[in-house]
Amino acid sequence: MKKVLLISAYLLCTAFMFSQTTEDIVKAIEKEGIENSQLEQLAYELMDLNGPRLVGTPEMKSAHDWAVNTYKKWGITAENQQWGTWKGWQRGITHVDMVSPRVASLHATQLAWNPGTSSKGVTASLITLPSFTDSLSFVKWLPNVKGKIVMVSMLQPTGRPDENWEEYATKASFEKMKSERDSLEKIWRQNIRNTGYTSRNINAAFEKAGAIGIAQSRWSEGFGANKIFSAGTEKIPAVDISLEDYGMLYRMVEHGEDTKIKIVAESKDLGVVPTFNTIATIPGTEFPDEYVILSAHFDSWDGGTGATDNGTGTITMLEAARILKKVYPNPKRTILVGHWGSEEQGLNGSSSFAEDHPEIVDGVQALFNQDNGTGRVVRLSGQGFLHAYDYLGRWLEAIPETYKNEIETTFPGSPGRGGSDYASFVAAGAPAFSLSSLSWDYWNYTWHTNLDTYDKIVFDDVRNNAILTAILTYMACEDPKKTSREKAVLGINPRSGKKGEWPTQRKPQRKGGQD
Ligand SMILES: [Zn+2]
């Protein structure tokens, strides 16, 4: 009897000590994250000073070097690991002006990997697309583009976002605008189909026919926001023009004015360059071959500075690693931070890593990825792992209410098939999760747009996420059990009517833009 009492007293005591320690560490993480936050400084250095991080650019490489040096300052080992090569390119000065019938400087940006012009640029008249009945009529018209700059986007009927119409328009005029826009879009799409080309490959046809430039406007349905991707031309400049300026030019051309613009776009072709992931590690003391991975893609598109895609995910993981190194320097399991390259072209950095390091994938205790903007984490799915509820639930318990009270969990959930880098690990069977943020108008205003800049970062939300990530990581490192990888039985896919299957690992593209 006495012995039993003693044992239970001992058990109670160790349980109490454990919870004390957990609570102390959680408090210390919170304190460090709030009182000594480095987020503003990190964001300044990465977004303002370094700039956007398009794969293959010198700015991507300098960002990788910056990350390694930043970790070094904190006493954390880090290195750049090459996984492939990419077409090397550097953005230069873009300046686009209307020069006839009057002079105006335009809001425009050269598209990624687009060949440059000389510093004198090219000057030419604009041409819009007429309506085509079929591919024959397109072929007949095509010689008209010779020596011209072709306007390849539809004229938008309004530059105001729908929320703005909803607030101020009469119901009738809002409905009228929407139905007009729908029918314009339908006609536009049908017209492109009639040419026998798609909006993706038609620019190459214009180029072949002797056009000397491409002008597009890819409006993102928000005030001032355009999406800026790559060009699809081999030799001639291609620029994206703001909705406002594009609309003005378009109306002038349609009214029969000889409308000329001048494009200066001084980008450089840098041949073929190596491309990397930055990997940082805090070695585990008890289970060094088991890993808790902090994951966020490091690359971006380059219309803005990639602040919310994925600067905020990046600084969340940097800051979580910094806090952990200070508060919890001897983790039981190895903490590994993956700053992946070329997520934007198809999860290439992370899937290369998964392919090159099967022993690390086997040792994954958990991976936490963040990549959908600056907002507080509000969704967490079990990604189809049957027992995710068990361990994620346990870890979440240690987190103070304020960091988790908005998180909606889904268990077991279904395995991610893309979208961001956790999918590269889920496909390989490793328990990888997405810390999914609330929107802050991500899709229209910042995702891949010219407006994805420092000022859109909501630092209090990112601070929330860095602390949350650090605590989850600490709990995953300390868990006495290795996490289960057992997969849930997947339901019937309503579209195919077939039983759902676990996603397969994708083959990374290791030689980008070099065909
Ligand atoms: Zn992203």
CSV table of C-alpha atoms in Angstrom, one decimal, residues 124-281:
chain,number,residue,atom,x,y,z
A,124,ALA,CA,5.5,51.8,-82.1
A,125,SER,CA,1.8,52.2,-82.7
A,126,LEU,CA,-0.6,50.0,-80.7
A,127,ILE,CA,-3.0,47.6,-82.3
A,128,THR,CA,-6.1,45.8,-80.8
A,129,LEU,CA,-7.6,42.5,-81.8
A,130,PRO,CA,-10.6,42.6,-84.2
A,131,SER,CA,-13.2,39.8,-84.0
A,132,PHE,CA,-12.3,36.6,-85.8
A,133,THR,CA,-14.7,34.2,-87.2
A,134,ASP,CA,-12.2,31.4,-87.4
A,135,SER,CA,-8.5,30.6,-87.5
A,136,LEU,CA,-8.4,31.4,-91.3
A,137,SER,CA,-9.6,34.9,-90.6
A,138,PHE,CA,-6.9,35.2,-87.9
A,139,VAL,CA,-4.2,34.1,-90.2
A,140,LYS,CA,-5.3,36.6,-92.8
A,141,TRP,CA,-5.3,39.5,-90.3
A,142,LEU,CA,-2.0,38.5,-88.6
A,143,PRO,CA,0.4,40.4,-90.9
A,144,ASN,CA,-1.2,43.6,-89.5
A,145,VAL,CA,0.8,43.2,-86.3
A,146,LYS,CA,4.1,43.7,-88.1
A,147,GLY,CA,5.9,46.7,-86.6
A,148,LYS,CA,3.2,47.1,-84.0
A,149,ILE,CA,2.8,46.6,-80.2
A,150,VAL,CA,-0.2,44.3,-79.7
A,151,MET,CA,-2.8,44.8,-77.0
A,152,VAL,CA,-3.7,41.3,-75.8
A,153,SER,CA,-6.0,41.9,-72.9
A,154,MET,CA,-9.7,42.7,-72.8
A,155,LEU,CA,-10.8,46.2,-72.0
A,156,GLN,CA,-12.3,46.1,-68.5
A,157,PRO,CA,-15.7,47.8,-68.2
A,158,THR,CA,-14.8,49.1,-64.7
A,159,GLY,CA,-11.7,49.7,-62.6
A,160,ARG,CA,-13.7,49.5,-59.4
A,161,PRO,CA,-13.7,46.2,-57.4
A,162,ASP,CA,-17.1,44.5,-56.9
A,163,GLU,CA,-17.1,45.4,-53.2
A,164,ASN,CA,-17.0,49.1,-54.2
A,165,TRP,CA,-20.0,48.6,-56.5
A,166,GLU,CA,-21.8,46.6,-53.9
A,167,GLU,CA,-21.5,49.5,-51.4
A,168,TYR,CA,-22.4,52.4,-53.7
A,169,ALA,CA,-24.2,51.3,-56.8
A,170,THR,CA,-27.9,50.9,-57.1
A,171,LYS,CA,-28.7,47.2,-57.2
A,172,ALA,CA,-29.9,47.5,-60.8
A,173,SER,CA,-26.7,49.2,-62.1
A,174,PHE,CA,-24.5,46.7,-60.3
A,175,GLU,CA,-26.4,43.8,-61.9
A,176,LYS,CA,-26.2,45.5,-65.3
A,177,MET,CA,-22.4,46.0,-65.0
A,178,LYS,CA,-21.9,42.4,-64.0
A,179,SER,CA,-23.9,41.0,-66.8
A,180,GLU,CA,-22.2,43.3,-69.3
A,181,ARG,CA,-18.8,42.2,-68.0
A,182,ASP,CA,-19.8,38.5,-68.2
A,183,SER,CA,-20.9,38.8,-71.8
A,184,LEU,CA,-17.7,40.8,-72.7
A,185,GLU,CA,-15.6,38.1,-71.2
A,186,LYS,CA,-17.5,35.3,-73.0
A,187,ILE,CA,-17.1,37.1,-76.3
A,188,TRP,CA,-13.4,37.7,-75.6
A,189,ARG,CA,-12.6,34.1,-74.8
A,190,GLN,CA,-14.5,32.8,-77.8
A,191,ASN,CA,-12.6,35.3,-80.0
A,192,ILE,CA,-9.3,33.9,-78.8
A,193,ARG,CA,-10.5,30.4,-79.3
A,194,ASN,CA,-11.5,31.3,-82.9
A,195,THR,CA,-7.9,32.2,-83.6
A,196,GLY,CA,-6.9,28.6,-83.0
A,197,TYR,CA,-4.5,29.7,-80.2
A,198,THR,CA,-4.8,30.1,-76.4
A,199,SER,CA,-4.1,33.2,-74.4
A,200,ARG,CA,-0.9,31.4,-73.3
A,201,ASN,CA,0.6,30.8,-76.8
A,202,ILE,CA,-0.9,33.6,-78.9
A,203,ASN,CA,2.0,36.0,-78.0
A,204,ALA,CA,4.4,33.7,-79.7
A,205,ALA,CA,2.3,33.9,-82.9
A,206,PHE,CA,2.3,37.7,-82.8
A,207,GLU,CA,6.1,37.7,-82.3
A,208,LYS,CA,6.6,35.3,-85.2
A,209,ALA,CA,4.4,37.6,-87.4
A,210,GLY,CA,6.7,40.6,-86.7
A,211,ALA,CA,5.1,42.4,-83.8
A,212,ILE,CA,7.7,44.4,-81.9
A,213,GLY,CA,6.0,44.3,-78.5
A,214,ILE,CA,3.2,42.9,-76.3
A,215,ALA,CA,1.0,45.0,-74.0
A,216,GLN,CA,-1.2,43.2,-71.5
A,217,SER,CA,-3.2,44.2,-68.5
A,218,ARG,CA,-3.9,41.4,-66.0
A,219,TRP,CA,-6.2,43.1,-63.6
A,220,SER,CA,-6.6,41.4,-60.2
A,221,GLU,CA,-10.0,42.9,-59.5
A,222,GLY,CA,-8.8,45.3,-56.8
A,223,PHE,CA,-7.9,49.0,-57.0
A,224,GLY,CA,-4.4,49.3,-58.5
A,225,ALA,CA,-3.7,45.6,-58.4
A,226,ASN,CA,-2.4,43.6,-61.4
A,227,LYS,CA,-0.9,40.1,-61.4
A,228,ILE,CA,2.6,40.0,-62.8
A,229,PHE,CA,3.8,36.7,-64.3
A,230,SER,CA,6.1,35.7,-67.1
A,231,ALA,CA,6.1,36.8,-70.8
A,232,GLY,CA,5.9,33.9,-73.3
A,233,THR,CA,7.9,35.8,-76.0
A,234,GLU,CA,11.5,35.0,-77.1
A,235,LYS,CA,12.9,38.3,-78.4
A,236,ILE,CA,10.3,41.1,-78.1
A,237,PRO,CA,9.4,43.1,-74.9
A,238,ALA,CA,6.2,42.2,-73.1
A,239,VAL,CA,4.8,44.6,-70.4
A,240,ASP,CA,1.9,44.6,-68.1
A,241,ILE,CA,0.1,48.0,-68.0
A,242,SER,CA,-2.2,49.2,-65.1
A,243,LEU,CA,-5.9,48.9,-65.8
A,244,GLU,CA,-6.3,52.7,-65.9
A,245,ASP,CA,-3.6,53.3,-68.4
A,246,TYR,CA,-4.4,50.3,-70.5
A,247,GLY,CA,-8.0,51.3,-70.7
A,248,MET,CA,-7.1,54.8,-71.9
A,249,LEU,CA,-4.8,53.5,-74.6
A,250,TYR,CA,-7.4,50.9,-75.7
A,251,ARG,CA,-10.1,53.5,-76.1
A,252,MET,CA,-7.8,55.7,-78.1
A,253,VAL,CA,-6.9,52.9,-80.5
A,254,GLU,CA,-10.6,52.0,-80.9
A,255,HIS,CA,-11.4,55.6,-81.7
A,256,GLY,CA,-8.9,55.5,-84.5
A,257,GLU,CA,-6.2,57.6,-83.0
A,258,ASP,CA,-2.6,56.6,-84.0
A,259,THR,CA,-1.6,55.8,-80.4
A,260,LYS,CA,2.1,55.2,-79.9
A,261,ILE,CA,4.0,54.0,-76.9
A,262,LYS,CA,7.7,53.7,-76.1
A,263,ILE,CA,8.9,50.7,-74.1
A,264,VAL,CA,12.3,50.7,-72.4
A,265,ALA,CA,12.9,47.4,-70.6
A,266,GLU,CA,16.5,46.8,-69.9
A,267,SER,CA,16.5,43.3,-68.4
A,268,LYS,CA,19.6,41.0,-68.7
A,269,ASP,CA,19.8,37.4,-69.8
A,270,LEU,CA,22.3,35.8,-67.4
A,271,GLY,CA,22.6,32.3,-69.0
A,272,VAL,CA,22.1,29.4,-66.7
A,273,VAL,CA,22.5,29.7,-62.9
A,274,PRO,CA,22.4,27.3,-60.0
A,275,THR,CA,19.3,27.3,-57.8
A,276,PHE,CA,19.0,26.5,-54.1
A,277,ASN,CA,17.1,25.8,-50.9
A,278,THR,CA,18.4,27.4,-47.7
A,279,ILE,CA,18.4,24.7,-44.9
A,280,ALA,CA,19.0,25.6,-41.3
A,281,THR,CA,19.3,23.1,-38.4
